[in-house]
Every structure is written in C-alpha cells, then in structure tokens.
Coordinates of C-alpha atoms in Angstrom, one line a residue:
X266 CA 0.0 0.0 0.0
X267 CA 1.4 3.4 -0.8
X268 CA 2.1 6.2 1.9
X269 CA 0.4 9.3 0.8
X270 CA 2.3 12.4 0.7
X271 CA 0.8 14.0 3.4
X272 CA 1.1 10.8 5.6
X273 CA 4.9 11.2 5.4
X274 CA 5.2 14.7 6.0
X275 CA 6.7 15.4 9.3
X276 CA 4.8 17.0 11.6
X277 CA 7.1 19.1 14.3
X278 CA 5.5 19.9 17.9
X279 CA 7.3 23.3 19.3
X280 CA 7.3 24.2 22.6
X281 CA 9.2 27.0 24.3
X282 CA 9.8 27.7 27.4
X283 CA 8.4 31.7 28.5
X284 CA 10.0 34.8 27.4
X285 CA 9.8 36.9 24.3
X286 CA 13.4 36.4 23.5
X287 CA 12.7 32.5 23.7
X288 CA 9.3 32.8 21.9
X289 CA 10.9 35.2 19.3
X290 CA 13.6 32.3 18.4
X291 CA 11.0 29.2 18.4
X292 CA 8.3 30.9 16.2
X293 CA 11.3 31.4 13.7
X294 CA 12.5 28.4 14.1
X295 CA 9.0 27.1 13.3
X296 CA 8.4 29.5 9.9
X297 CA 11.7 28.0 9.0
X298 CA 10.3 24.5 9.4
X299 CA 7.5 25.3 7.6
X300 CA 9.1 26.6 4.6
X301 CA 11.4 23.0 4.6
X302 CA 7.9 21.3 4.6
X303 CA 7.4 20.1 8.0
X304 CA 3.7 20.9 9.1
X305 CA 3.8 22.5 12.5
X306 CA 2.3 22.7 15.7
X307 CA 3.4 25.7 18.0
X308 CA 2.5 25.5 21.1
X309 CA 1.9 28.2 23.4
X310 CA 0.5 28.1 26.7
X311 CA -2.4 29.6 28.0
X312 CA -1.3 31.9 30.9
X313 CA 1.4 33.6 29.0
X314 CA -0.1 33.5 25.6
X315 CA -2.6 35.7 27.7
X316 CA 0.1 38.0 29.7
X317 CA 1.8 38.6 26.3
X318 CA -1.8 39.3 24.2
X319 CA -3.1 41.8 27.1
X320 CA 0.3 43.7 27.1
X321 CA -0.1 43.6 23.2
X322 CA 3.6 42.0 22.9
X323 CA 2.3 38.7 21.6
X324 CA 4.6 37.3 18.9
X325 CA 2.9 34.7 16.1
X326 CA 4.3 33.2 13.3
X327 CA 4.0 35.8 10.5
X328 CA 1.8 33.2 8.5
X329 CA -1.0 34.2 11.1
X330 CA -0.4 36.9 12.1
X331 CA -3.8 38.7 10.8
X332 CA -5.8 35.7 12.3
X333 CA -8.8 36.8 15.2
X334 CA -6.6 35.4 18.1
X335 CA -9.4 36.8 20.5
X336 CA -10.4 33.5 23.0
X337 CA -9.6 31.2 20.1
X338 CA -7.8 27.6 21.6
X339 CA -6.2 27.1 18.0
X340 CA -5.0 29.1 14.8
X341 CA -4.0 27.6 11.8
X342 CA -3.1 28.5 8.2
X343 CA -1.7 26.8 5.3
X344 CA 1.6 27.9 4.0
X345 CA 3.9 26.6 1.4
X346 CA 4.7 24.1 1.5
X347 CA 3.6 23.1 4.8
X348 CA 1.0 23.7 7.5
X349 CA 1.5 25.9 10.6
X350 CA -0.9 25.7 13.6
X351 CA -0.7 27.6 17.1
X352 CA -2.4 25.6 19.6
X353 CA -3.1 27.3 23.3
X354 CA -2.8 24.9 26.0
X355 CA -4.4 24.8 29.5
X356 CA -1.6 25.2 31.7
X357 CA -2.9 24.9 35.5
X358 CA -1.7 27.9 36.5
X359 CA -2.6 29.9 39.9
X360 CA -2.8 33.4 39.5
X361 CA 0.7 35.1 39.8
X362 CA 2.2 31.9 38.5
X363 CA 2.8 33.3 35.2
X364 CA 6.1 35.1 36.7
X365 CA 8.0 32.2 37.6
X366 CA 9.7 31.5 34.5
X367 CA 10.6 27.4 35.7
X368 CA 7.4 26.4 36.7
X369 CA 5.6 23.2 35.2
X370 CA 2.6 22.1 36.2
X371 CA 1.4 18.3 36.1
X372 CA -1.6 19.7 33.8
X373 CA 1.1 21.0 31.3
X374 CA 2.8 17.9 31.0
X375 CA -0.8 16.2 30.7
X376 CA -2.1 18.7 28.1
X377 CA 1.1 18.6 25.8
X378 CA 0.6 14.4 26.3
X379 CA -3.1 14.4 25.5
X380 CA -2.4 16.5 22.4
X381 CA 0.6 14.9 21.2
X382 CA -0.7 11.7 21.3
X383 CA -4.6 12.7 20.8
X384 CA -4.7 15.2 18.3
X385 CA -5.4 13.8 14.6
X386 CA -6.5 16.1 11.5
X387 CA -7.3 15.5 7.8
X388 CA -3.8 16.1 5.6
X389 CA -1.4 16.4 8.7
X390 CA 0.4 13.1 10.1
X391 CA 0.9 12.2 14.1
X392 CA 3.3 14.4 15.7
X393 CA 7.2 13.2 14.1
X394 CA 9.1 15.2 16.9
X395 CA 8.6 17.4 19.6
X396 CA 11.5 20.2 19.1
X397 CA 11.6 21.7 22.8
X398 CA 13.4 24.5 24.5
X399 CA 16.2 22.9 26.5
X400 CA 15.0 24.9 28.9
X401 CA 11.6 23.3 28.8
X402 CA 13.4 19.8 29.7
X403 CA 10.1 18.5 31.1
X404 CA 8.9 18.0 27.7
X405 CA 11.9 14.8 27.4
X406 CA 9.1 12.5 29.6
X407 CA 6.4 13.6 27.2
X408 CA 8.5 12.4 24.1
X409 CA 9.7 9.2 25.5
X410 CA 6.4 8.4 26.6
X411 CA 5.0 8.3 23.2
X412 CA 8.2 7.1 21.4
X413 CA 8.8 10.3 19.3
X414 CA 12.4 11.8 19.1
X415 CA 12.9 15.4 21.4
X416 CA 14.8 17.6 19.7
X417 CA 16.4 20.8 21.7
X418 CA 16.7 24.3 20.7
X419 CA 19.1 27.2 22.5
X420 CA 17.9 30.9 22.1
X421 CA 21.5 31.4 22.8
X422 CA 25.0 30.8 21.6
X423 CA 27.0 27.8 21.7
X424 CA 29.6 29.7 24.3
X425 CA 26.7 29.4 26.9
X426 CA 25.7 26.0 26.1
X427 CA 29.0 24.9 26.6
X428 CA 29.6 26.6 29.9
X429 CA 26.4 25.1 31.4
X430 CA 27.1 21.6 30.0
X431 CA 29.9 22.0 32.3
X432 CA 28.2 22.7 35.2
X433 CA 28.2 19.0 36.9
X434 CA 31.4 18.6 36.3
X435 CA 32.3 22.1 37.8
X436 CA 30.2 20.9 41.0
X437 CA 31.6 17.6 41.1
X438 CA 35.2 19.2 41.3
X439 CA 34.7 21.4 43.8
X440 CA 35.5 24.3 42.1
X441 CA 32.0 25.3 42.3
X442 CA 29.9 27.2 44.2
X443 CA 32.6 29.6 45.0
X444 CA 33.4 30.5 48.9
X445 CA 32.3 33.8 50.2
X446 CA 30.0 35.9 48.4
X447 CA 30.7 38.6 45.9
X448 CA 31.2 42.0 46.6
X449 CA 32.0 44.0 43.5
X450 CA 31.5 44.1 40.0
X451 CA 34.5 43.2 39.1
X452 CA 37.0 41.9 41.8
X453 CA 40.3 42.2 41.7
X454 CA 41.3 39.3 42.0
X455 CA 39.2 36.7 40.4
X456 CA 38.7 33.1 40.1
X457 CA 40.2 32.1 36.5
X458 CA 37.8 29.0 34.9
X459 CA 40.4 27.2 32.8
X460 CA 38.7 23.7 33.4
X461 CA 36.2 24.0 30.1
X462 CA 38.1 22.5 26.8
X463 CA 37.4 24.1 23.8
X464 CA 37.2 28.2 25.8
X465 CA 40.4 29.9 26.8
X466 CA 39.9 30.7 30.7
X467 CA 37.7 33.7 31.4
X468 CA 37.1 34.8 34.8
X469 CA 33.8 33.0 37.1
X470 CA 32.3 36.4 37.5
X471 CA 31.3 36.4 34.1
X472 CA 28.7 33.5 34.8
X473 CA 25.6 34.2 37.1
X474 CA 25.8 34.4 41.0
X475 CA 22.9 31.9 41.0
X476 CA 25.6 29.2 39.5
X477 CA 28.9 30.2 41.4
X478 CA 27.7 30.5 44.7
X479 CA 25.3 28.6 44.6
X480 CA 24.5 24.6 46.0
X481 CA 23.3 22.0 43.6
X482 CA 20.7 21.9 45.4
X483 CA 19.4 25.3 44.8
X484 CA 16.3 25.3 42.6
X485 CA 18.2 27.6 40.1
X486 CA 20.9 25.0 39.9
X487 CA 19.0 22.2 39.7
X488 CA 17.2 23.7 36.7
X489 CA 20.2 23.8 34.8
X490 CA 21.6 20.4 36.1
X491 CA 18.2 19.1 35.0
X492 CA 18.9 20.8 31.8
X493 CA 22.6 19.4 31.6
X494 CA 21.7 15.6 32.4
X495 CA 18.6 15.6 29.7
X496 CA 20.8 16.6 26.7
X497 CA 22.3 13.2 26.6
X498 CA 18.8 12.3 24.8
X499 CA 18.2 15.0 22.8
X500 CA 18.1 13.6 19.2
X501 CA 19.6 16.6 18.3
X502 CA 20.1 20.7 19.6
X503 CA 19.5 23.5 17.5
X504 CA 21.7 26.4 18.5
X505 CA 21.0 29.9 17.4
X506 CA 24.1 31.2 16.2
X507 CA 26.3 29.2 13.4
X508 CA 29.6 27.5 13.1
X509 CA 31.8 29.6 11.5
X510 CA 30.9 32.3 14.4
X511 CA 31.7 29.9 17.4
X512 CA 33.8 27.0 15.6
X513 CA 35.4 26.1 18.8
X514 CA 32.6 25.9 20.9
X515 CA 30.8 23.7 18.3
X516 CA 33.7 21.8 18.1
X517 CA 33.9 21.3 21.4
X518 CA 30.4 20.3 22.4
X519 CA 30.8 17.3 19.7
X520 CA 33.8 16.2 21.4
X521 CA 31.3 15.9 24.5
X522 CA 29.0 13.6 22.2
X523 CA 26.1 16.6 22.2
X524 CA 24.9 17.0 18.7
X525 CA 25.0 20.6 18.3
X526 CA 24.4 22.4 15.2
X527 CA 24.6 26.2 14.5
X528 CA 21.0 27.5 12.7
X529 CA 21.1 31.0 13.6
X530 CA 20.2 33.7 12.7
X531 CA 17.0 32.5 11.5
X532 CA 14.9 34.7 9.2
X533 CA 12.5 36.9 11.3
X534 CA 9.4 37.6 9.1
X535 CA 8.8 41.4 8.4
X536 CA 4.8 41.7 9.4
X537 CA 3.3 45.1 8.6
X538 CA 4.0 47.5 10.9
X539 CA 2.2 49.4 13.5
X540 CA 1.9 52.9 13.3
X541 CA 3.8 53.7 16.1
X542 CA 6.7 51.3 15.0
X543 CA 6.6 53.2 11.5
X544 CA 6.6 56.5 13.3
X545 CA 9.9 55.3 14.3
X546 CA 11.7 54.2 11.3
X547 CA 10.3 57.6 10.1
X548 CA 12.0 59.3 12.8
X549 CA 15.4 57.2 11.5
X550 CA 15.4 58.1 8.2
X551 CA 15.6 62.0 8.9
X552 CA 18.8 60.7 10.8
X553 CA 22.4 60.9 9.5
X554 CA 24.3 57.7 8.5
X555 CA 25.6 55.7 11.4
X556 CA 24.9 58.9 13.6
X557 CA 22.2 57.3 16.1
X558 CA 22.6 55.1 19.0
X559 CA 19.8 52.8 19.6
X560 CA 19.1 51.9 23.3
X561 CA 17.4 48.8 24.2
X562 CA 17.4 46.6 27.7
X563 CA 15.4 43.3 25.8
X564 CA 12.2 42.2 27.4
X565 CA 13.5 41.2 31.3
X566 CA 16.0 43.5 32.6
X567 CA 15.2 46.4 34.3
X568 CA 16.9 49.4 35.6
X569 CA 16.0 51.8 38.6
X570 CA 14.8 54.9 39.0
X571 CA 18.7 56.2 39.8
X572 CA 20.0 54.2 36.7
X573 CA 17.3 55.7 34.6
X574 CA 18.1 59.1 35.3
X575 CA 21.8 58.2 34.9
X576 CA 21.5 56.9 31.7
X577 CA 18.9 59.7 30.6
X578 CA 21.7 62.2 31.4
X579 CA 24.8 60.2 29.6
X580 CA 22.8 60.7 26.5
X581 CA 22.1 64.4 26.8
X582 CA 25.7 64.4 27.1
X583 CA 26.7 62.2 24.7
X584 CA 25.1 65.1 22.1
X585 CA 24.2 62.4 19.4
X586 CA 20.6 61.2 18.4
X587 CA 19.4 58.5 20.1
X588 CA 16.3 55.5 20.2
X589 CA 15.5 54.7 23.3
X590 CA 12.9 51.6 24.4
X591 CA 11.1 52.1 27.4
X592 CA 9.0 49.6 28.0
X593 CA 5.5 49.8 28.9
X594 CA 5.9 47.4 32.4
X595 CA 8.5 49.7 33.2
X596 CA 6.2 52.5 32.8
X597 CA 3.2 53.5 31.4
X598 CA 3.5 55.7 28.0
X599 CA 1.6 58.7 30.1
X600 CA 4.5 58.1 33.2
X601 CA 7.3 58.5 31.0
X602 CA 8.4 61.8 32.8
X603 CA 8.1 60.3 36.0
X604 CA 10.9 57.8 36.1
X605 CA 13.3 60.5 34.0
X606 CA 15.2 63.8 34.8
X607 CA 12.9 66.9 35.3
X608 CA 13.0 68.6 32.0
X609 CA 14.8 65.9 29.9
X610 CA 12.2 65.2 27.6
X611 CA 11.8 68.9 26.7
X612 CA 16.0 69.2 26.1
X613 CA 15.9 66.2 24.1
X614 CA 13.0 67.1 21.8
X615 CA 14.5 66.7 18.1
X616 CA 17.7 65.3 19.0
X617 CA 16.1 61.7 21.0
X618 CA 13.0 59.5 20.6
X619 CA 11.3 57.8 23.4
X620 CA 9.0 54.4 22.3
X621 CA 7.5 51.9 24.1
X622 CA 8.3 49.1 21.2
X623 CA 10.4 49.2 18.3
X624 CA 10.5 47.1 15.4
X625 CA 14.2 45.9 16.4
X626 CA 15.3 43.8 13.4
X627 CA 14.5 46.9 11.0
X628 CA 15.8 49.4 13.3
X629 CA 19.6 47.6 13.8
X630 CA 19.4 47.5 9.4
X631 CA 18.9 50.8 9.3
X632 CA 21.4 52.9 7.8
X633 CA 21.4 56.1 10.7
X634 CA 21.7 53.5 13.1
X635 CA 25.6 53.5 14.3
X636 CA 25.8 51.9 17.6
X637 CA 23.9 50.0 19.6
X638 CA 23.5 50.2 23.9
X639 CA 22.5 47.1 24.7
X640 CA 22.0 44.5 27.9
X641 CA 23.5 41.4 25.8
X642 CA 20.7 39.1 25.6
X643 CA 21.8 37.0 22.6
X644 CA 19.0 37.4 20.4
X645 CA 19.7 41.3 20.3
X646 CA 23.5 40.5 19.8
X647 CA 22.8 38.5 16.7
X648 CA 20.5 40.8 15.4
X649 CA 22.6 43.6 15.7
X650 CA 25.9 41.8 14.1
X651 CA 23.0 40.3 11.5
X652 CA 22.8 44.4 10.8
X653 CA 27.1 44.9 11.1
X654 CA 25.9 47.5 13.9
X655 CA 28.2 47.5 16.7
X656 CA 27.8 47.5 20.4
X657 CA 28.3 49.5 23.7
X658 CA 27.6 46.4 26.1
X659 CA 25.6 46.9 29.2
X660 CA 25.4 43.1 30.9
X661 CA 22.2 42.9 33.6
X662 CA 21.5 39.2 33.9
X663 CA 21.9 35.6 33.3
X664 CA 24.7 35.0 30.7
X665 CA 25.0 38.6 29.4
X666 CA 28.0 39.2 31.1
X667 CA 29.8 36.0 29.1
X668 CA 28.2 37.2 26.2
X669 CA 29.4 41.1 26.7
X670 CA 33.2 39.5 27.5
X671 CA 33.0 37.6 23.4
X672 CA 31.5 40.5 22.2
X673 CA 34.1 43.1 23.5
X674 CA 37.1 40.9 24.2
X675 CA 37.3 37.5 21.9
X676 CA 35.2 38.9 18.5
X677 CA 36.4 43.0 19.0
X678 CA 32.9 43.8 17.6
X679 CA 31.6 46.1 20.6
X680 CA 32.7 48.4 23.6
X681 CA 32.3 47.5 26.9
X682 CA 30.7 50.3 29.0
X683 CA 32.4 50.9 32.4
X684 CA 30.3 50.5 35.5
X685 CA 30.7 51.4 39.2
X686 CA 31.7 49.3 41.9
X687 CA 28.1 47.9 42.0
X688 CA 27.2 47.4 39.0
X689 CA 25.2 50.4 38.3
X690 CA 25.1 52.8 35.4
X691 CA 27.0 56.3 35.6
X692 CA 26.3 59.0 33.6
X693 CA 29.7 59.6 32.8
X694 CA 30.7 56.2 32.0
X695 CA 27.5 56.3 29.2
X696 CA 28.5 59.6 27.4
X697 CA 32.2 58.0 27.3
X698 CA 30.9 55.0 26.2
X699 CA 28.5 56.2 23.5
X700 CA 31.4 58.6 22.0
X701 CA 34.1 56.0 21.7
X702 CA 31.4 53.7 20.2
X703 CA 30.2 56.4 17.5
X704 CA 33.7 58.5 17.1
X705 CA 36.3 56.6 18.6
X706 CA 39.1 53.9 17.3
X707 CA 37.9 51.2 19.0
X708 CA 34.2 52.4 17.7
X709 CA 35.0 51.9 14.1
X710 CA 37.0 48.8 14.3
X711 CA 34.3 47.3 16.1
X712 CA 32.2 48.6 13.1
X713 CA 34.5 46.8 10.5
X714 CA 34.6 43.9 12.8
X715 CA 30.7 43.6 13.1
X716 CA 30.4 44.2 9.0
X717 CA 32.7 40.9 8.5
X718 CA 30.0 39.1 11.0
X719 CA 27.3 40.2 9.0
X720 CA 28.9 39.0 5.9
X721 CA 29.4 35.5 7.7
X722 CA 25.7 35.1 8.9
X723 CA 24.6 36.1 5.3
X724 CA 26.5 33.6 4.1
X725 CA 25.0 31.1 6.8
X726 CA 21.6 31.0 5.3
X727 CA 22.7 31.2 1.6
X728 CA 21.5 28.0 -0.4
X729 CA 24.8 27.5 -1.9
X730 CA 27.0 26.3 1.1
X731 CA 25.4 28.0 4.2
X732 CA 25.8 26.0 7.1
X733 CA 22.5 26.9 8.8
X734 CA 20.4 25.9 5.6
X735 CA 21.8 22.8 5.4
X736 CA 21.8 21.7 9.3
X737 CA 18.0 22.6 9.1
X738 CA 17.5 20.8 5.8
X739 CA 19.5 17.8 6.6
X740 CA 16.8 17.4 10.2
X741 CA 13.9 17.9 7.5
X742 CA 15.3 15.2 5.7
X743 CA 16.0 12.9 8.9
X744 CA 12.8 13.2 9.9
X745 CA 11.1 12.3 6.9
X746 CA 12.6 9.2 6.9
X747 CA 10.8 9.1 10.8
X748 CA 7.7 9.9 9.8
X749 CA 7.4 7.3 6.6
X750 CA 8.9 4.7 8.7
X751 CA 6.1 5.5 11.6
X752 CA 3.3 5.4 8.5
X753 CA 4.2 2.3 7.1
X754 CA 4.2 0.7 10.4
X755 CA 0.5 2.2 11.4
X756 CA -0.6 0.9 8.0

C-alpha cells in the first residue's frame, strides 16, 4: 500500500519555554520549518499566551499573524509548503504563576501528552518530533512516553551551552559554588575558569551568581543540572548562532557527544507595521548615516529609577541622536516623565525618541543607526551583528555578562561600557561610552569587525553552502525518513 504524501510529511511539535526572546527564536525556528515542509504545531501556553496578548507584545508566526486570536484555543493557516498551527494549552496555573519562569505544572505535562498523542487532523500526520526548549526539559518525559524523538533548541549561543554543559562537572570538582560571596562588580582578584576544553579561561564572574555561589541543590541549579543531564537524549540541539561564528565551541560540544548544530540567525518575518513602530523608522530616516545610537534593555531587565536618570543624562551628554525603548511594564507611556530627569524630555526634543516598542530587526538594518546600547541578551546580539551594527555592552543578567566578554574581548565587535563598583550605570561612563562607540578607534573597528560578522551570517543561510540551511534541511530530511517509517508501520 502506498504512503500518501501528506502521511509522510513530518509533523514538528514546538514548545518554548516563557519569554519573548525564547518565543521570538521558536516561532522562527517554526516559519523555518514550515518553509522545509514540516507541518507545524506551535505551542503556546495559556497563561502567558494571555500575559503577552493583554500587554499587546504577543509574537505569532508571520503566517498568522492577521488571524482573530481573541479566545480562540487554535490558529491555523496553510503555507507553502507546509502547514503551521498555534495551539493554546491549559496550563494549570494559579494566579501570579505566570512570573516564575521554571514552573511546570502536572496539567502542562498532561495537556502537551493528551495532544501529542490525541490530536489527529485530515492532511497532517501524528506528531514526528517534539522540538523543545532545553529549557523546557520536562517536555523529554512527554517524548519518551510516546516514542517520538525530542529535539532541543538554545535561544542562545553555543559559548553558553558549553559553559552550562559543564556545570556537573564544575560541581563535582569542587570548584563550584565559590566560597564567600561577591562584593564587587568586578573583583580584583578573580577566580580564573580554565577547566572548560574548547574556551580559553575567562574569569567565574562572568557566569551568574545563582551558579557560582550557589548549592546544587538550589532550585536555580538544579534547573540547569536538569537541563545538563537531559541533553544526553536529545536527538539533536538547535543552537541559534552558526559554526563559522563559534567553531570552537561547536567543536567542542561534539567532542562531549552533544549534537550541536549552529542554525542562527534564522529569518525573522517582516509583518506590517504598527503605526507607532513606522513613526519610528520615520524618525530614523531624517537621521544621519551611522549617527544614532539605539538603546534597548530586551524584554526582562530592568533598571531603577537612579539608573534611569543616569543613563537619561549620559545621553544628553553624549550630544548624538538617540532611540530609546522604554518599555511599557516599566512604565506607562503617560508616566514617561516620571521615572526621567525633570526637564529631559523637553531638552531632548529633536535630537532623542522615546518608544515603548520598536521594530528591532528593521531598526539595527537601518542605515542612521551607528551603535547599539544594549544588555546582551543573545537574540539582540545577533540581530545587531545580523545588521554589522556595533555595540556598547551593558550586561544585567543571566549569561550577558559572558556574552558582553565575546562580544568586546574575543570577536572585537563592541565596547564594553564601564560600571561602578556595583554594577550600576554612571552617567559619565555612558556619554564616554556612547562617544568611543560612534567616534572613537575602538568604535569603528568594532564597526568593521561587526560588518565581517554580518557578511558571515549572510552567508550562513545562503543556499549554496550555508551551514545553517543545510543543518536545518539535513533534520527535514531525517525526519522524513521518521515519519514514513512511523506510517508504514500504522498501516
């Protein structure tokens, strides 16, 4: 009996895990899957799929992106060549649970079950894979329960992943959690890492304080041991970033048996815009070439009231144009003034722009745009060297310190802003940072440095020879060979 063709077209379940820059990468991920051929379920879940739609930051795959997503449990539309579906899940959730970005609930794990194993429609085969956020490693029981490969994806680079695969071992040795308790932001005398192969030694204060000082124990740990122990059965990890960026890293996670490979960046659809984002590439193009610096903290970190003012002040200073993202949870459009410098807003008007959004792919490929202040999330480093913009680094969180040390240090393509003793933002140290980055040496050979980048990621997703194409075509192909085998069994 013959397999139709529709029986033997993988179908790909996507989960992430919560967070814009997490949900940005998967619902990529999934268009890109979709345009191989794969048909495609994208999950979200239905606590933050309603945080993100009532703060009007919710992200769907461009596809269907015009569809009524009111109190609808499912969205679909047929692309080419295959099918992509948004399904809402019931996740369980008390209220306030939303917030706590590891929590899973024995209904989620249920509800993803049920619909893995339940959910059958005309023209789309049984679920082939589920492709998961490693840090969503829960979903690993779900997929071995119904026999179906669980493949990982990292929003961030292979540096990270590396480091964190290394954790165990970094427990096990002693070396961590670190004695004491730190003290200053940076210390003078700090403990060297030289135990991961494949990174030169970089200093333990680049990783978070969660990690060094704290016991394996420790819910934060165990969330990444969790994550560190479940790669072992990952069928394979998508990384977002690409090989000829991190070839060491890469190099050195397959020595460590994790099948890594580089798809990053991956195209983000252009949607039409809002009026307020196109307000703002309006404002751009009256700019000057490379003559704006474009400020941006991602969708987590947050600054106080003091750094706000000091930052507000170092680009007054700084006397170039500047884009600046407030966010609305940070403050309400109407509050602006309230968390800046009395009278800023009126010395600024003309010369800065204050938005609540910004379109930030088409921003960083704009031509005024010269530098960019960022936090170093990963998804806004790769979208700015995706642009050759450079970047004054600003770490808050999480891995952005590592992140800002390759960025400045190992690649040369940004400046590193200096901080005080804390950790906190001086006005100063912004006006000197924004002036070496726009008019300085290191400024422009960062700029060079980040074009070269942007050649390389270009060339990553070219048909002829890109390394991120063909890591993503050669799963496509890999899993058809999945799913027929599945059909022919069933039938």
């Amino acid at each position: 009996m013959m397999v139709s063709s529709q029986a033997s077209t993988p179908h790909a379940v996507v989960v992430s895990s919560n967070g814009e820059g997490h949900i940005n990468f998967a619902v990529r991920l999934s268009g890109s899957l979709t345009a191989l051929g794969f048909h495609v379920s994208f999950i979200y879940f239905s606590s933050y799929y309603a945080k993100l739609r009532n703060m009007m930051r919710l992200v769907l795959p461009a596809a269907v992106e015009t569809a009524n997503v009111g109190d609808e449990d499912s969205i679909e539309q047929a692309t080419a060549p295959g099918i992509l579906r948004v399904r809402i899940l019931e996740d369980g959730y008390e209220p306030g649970d939303v917030d706590n970005f590891f929590l899973v609930t024995p209904t989620m794990k249920e509800n993803l079950l049920r619909f893995v194993t339940e959910d059958r429609e005309e023209g789309i085969s049984a679920p082939t894979c589920i492709v998961s956020d490693t840090l969503s490693p829960w979903t690993l029981e779900v997929a071995q329960r119904v026999g179906i490969p669980r493949v990982e994806f990292w929003a961030s680079n292979a540096i990270s992943y590396l480091v964190f695969s290394n954790l165990d071992y970094l427990y096990s040795k002693g070396i961590f959690p670190e004695k004491g308790s730190p003290t200053r932001w940076k210390s003078e005398a700090p403990l060297i890492l030289n135990h991961i192969q494949g990174l030169p030694e970089f200093p333990s204060e680049l990783l978070p304080q969660e990690v060094r000082f704290g016991e394996p124990s420790d819910p934060f740990v165990q969330v990444f041991l969790n994550v560190e122990s479940c790669a072992k059965y990952a069928e394979r990890i998508f990384i977002n970033s690409l090989t000829e960026l991190e070839p060491t890293a890469f190099n050195a996670l397959k020595l460590l048996a994790i099948p890594a490979y580089g798809v990053g960046p991956l195209p983000n659809p252009v949607n039409k815009l809002s009026h307020g984002e196109s307000e703002c590439l309006s404002w751009l193009d009256s700019q000057s070439d490379n003559s704006v610096v474009y400020v941006a903290f991602g969708s987590f970190a947050t600054l106080s009231t003091e750094e706000m003012h000091e930052l507000a002040f170092g680009l007054d200073a700084s006397e170039c144009p500047f884009l600046w993202v407030i966010r609305e949870d940070i403050c309400k459009r109407e509050e602006v003034s309230q968390v800046l410098p009395k009278g800023f807003l009126e010395r600024i008007d003309g010369k800065g722009l204050l938005v609540s959004w910004a379109p930030q792919v088409q921003v960083l490929a704009h031509r005024s745009v010269g530098g960019f202040l960022s936090h170093c999330g990963w998804n806004s480093i790769i979208e700015s060297l995706a642009g050759g913009v450079p970047l004054l680094s600003c770490p808050r969180m999480a891995e952005q310190r590592l992140n800002c040390h390759w960025v400045c240090q190992q690649w040369g393509v940004g400046v590193e802003m200096m901080r005080t003793d804390t950790g906190g933002l001086e006005r100063n140290f912004v006006e000197i940072g924004i002036k070496a980055l726009l008019h300085g040496t290191q400024g422009s050979q960062a700029r060079s440095k980040a074009q070269e980048i942007m050649s390389l990621i270009a060339q990553s997703h070219s048909r002829e020879g890109g390394t991120s194409v063909a890591n993503l075509e050669q799963f496509y192909d890999d899993m058809r060979v999945v799913c027929s085998k599945t059909s022919k069994s069933v039938l």
